[in-house]
PDB file of C-alpha atoms in Angstrom:
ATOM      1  CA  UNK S  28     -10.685  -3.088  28.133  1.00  0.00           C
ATOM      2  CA  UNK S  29      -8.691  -1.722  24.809  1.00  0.00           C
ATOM      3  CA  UNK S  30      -5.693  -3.723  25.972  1.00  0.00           C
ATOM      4  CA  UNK S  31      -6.870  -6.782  26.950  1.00  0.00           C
ATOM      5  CA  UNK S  32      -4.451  -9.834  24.935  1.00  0.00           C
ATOM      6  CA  UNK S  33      -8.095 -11.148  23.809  1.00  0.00           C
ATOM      7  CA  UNK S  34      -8.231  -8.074  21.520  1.00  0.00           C
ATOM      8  CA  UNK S  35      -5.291  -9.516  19.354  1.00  0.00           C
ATOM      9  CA  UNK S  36      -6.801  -7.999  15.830  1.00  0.00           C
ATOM     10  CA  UNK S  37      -4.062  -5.356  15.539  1.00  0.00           C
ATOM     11  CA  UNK S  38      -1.006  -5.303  17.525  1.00  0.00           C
ATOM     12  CA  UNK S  39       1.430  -3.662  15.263  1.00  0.00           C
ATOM     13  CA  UNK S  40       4.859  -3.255  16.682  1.00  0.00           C
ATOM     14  CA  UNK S  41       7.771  -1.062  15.732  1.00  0.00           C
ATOM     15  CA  UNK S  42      11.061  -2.723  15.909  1.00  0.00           C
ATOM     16  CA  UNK S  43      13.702  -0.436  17.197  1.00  0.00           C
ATOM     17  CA  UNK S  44      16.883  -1.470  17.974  1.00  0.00           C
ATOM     18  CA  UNK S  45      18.619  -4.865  19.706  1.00  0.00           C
ATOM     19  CA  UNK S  46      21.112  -3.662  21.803  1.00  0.00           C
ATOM     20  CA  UNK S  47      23.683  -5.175  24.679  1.00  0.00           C
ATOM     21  CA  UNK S  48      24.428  -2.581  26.457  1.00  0.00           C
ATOM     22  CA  UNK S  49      21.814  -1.847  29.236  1.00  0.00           C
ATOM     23  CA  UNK S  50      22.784   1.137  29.949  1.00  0.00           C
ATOM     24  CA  UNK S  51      21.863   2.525  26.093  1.00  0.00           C
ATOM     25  CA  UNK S  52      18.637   0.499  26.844  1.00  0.00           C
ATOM     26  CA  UNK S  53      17.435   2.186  29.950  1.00  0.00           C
ATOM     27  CA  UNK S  54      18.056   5.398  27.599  1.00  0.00           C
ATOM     28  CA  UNK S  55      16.290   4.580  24.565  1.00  0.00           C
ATOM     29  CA  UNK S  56      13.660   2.887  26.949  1.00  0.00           C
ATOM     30  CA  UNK S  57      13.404   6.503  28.681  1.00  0.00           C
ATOM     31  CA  UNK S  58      14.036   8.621  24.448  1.00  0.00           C
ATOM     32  CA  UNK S  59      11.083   6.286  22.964  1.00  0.00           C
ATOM     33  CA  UNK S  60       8.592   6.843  25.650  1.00  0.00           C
ATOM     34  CA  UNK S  61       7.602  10.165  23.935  1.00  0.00           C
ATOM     35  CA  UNK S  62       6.398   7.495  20.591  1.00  0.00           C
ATOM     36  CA  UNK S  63       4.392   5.391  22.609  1.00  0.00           C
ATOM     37  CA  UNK S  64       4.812   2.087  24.621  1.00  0.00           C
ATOM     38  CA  UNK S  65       8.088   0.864  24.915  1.00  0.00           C
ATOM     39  CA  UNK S  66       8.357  -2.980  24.908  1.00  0.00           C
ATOM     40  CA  UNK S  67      12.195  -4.881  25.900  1.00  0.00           C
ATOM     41  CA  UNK S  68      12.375  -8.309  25.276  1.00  0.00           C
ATOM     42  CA  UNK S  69      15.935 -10.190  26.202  1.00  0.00           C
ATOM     43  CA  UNK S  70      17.115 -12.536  23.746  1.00  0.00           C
ATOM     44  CA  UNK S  71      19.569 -15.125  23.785  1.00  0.00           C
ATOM     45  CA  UNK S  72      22.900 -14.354  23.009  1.00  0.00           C
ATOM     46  CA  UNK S  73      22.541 -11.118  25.800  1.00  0.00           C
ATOM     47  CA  UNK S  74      21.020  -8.212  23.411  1.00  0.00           C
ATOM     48  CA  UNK S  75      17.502  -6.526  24.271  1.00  0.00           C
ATOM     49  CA  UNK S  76      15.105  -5.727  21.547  1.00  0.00           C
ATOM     50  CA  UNK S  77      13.747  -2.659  21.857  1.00  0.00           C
ATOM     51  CA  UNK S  78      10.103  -1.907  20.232  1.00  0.00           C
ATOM     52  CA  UNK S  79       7.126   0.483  20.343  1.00  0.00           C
ATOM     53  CA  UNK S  80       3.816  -0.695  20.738  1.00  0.00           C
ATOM     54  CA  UNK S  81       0.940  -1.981  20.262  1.00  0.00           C
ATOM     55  CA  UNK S  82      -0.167  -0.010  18.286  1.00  0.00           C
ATOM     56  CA  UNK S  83      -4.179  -0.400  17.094  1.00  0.00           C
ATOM     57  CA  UNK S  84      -3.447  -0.191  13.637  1.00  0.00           C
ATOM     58  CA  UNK S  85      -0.843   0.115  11.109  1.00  0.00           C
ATOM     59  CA  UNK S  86      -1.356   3.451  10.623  1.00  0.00           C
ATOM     60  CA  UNK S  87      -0.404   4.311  13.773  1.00  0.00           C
ATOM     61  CA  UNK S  88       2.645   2.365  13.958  1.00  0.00           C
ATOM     62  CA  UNK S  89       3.541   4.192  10.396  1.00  0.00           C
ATOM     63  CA  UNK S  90       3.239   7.030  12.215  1.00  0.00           C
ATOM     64  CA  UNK S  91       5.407   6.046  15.396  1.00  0.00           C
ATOM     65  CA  UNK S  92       8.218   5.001  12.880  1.00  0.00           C
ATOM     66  CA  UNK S  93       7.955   7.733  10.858  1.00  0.00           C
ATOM     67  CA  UNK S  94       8.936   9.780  14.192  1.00  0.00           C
ATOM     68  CA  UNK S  95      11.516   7.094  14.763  1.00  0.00           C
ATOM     69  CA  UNK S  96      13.330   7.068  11.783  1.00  0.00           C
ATOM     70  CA  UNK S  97      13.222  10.949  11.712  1.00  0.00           C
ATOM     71  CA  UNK S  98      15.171  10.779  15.739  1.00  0.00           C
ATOM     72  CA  UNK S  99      17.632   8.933  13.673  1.00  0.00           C
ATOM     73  CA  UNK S 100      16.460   5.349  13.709  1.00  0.00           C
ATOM     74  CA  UNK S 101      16.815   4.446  10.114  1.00  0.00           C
ATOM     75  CA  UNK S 102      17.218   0.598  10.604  1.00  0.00           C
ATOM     76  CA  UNK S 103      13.407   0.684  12.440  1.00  0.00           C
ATOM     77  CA  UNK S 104      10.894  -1.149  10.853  1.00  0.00           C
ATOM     78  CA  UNK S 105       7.322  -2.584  11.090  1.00  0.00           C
ATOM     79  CA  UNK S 106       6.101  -5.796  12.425  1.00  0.00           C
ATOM     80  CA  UNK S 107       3.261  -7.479  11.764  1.00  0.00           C
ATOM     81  CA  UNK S 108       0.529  -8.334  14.423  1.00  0.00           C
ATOM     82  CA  UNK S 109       1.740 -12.223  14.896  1.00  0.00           C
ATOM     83  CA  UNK S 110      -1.743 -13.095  14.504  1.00  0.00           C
ATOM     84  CA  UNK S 111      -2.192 -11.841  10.585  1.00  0.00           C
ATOM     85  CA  UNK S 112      -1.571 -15.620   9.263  1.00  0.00           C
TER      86      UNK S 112
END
């Protein structure tokens, strides 16, 4: 029951990359994996976003983008559970 939506209190996310090619997505998709969940979302305008998470804490997302910026990642960052209004 750890991911159930209802348990909304920390859902850090680690925003990757947005890319258009699919091709580069299926491979970061497949790179990331090793981090932690791998979320795609398809935005208008044809580019995927690419994040890692949830994560249960920010801790552990600092972690997972630590290892992401390290693979060469600089431009990742942090976001926010949506929820933290």
């Amino acid at each position: 029951a750890r991911s159930t939506p209802a348990a909304m209190g920390s859902n850090w996310l680690v925003q990757v990359a947005a890319l258009g090619d699919g091709g580069r997505v299926d491979w970061l998709k497949g790179f990331l994996s090793s981090f932690g969940p791998v979320l795609t979302e398809r935005l208008p305008g044809g580019l995927t976003r690419v994040r890692l998470g949830p994560f249960g804490s920010e801790a552990m997302a600092s972690a997972a983008l630590a290892q992401v910026r390290a693979a060469g990642y600089g431009d990742a960052r942090l976001i926010p559970p949506t929820n933290a209004r």
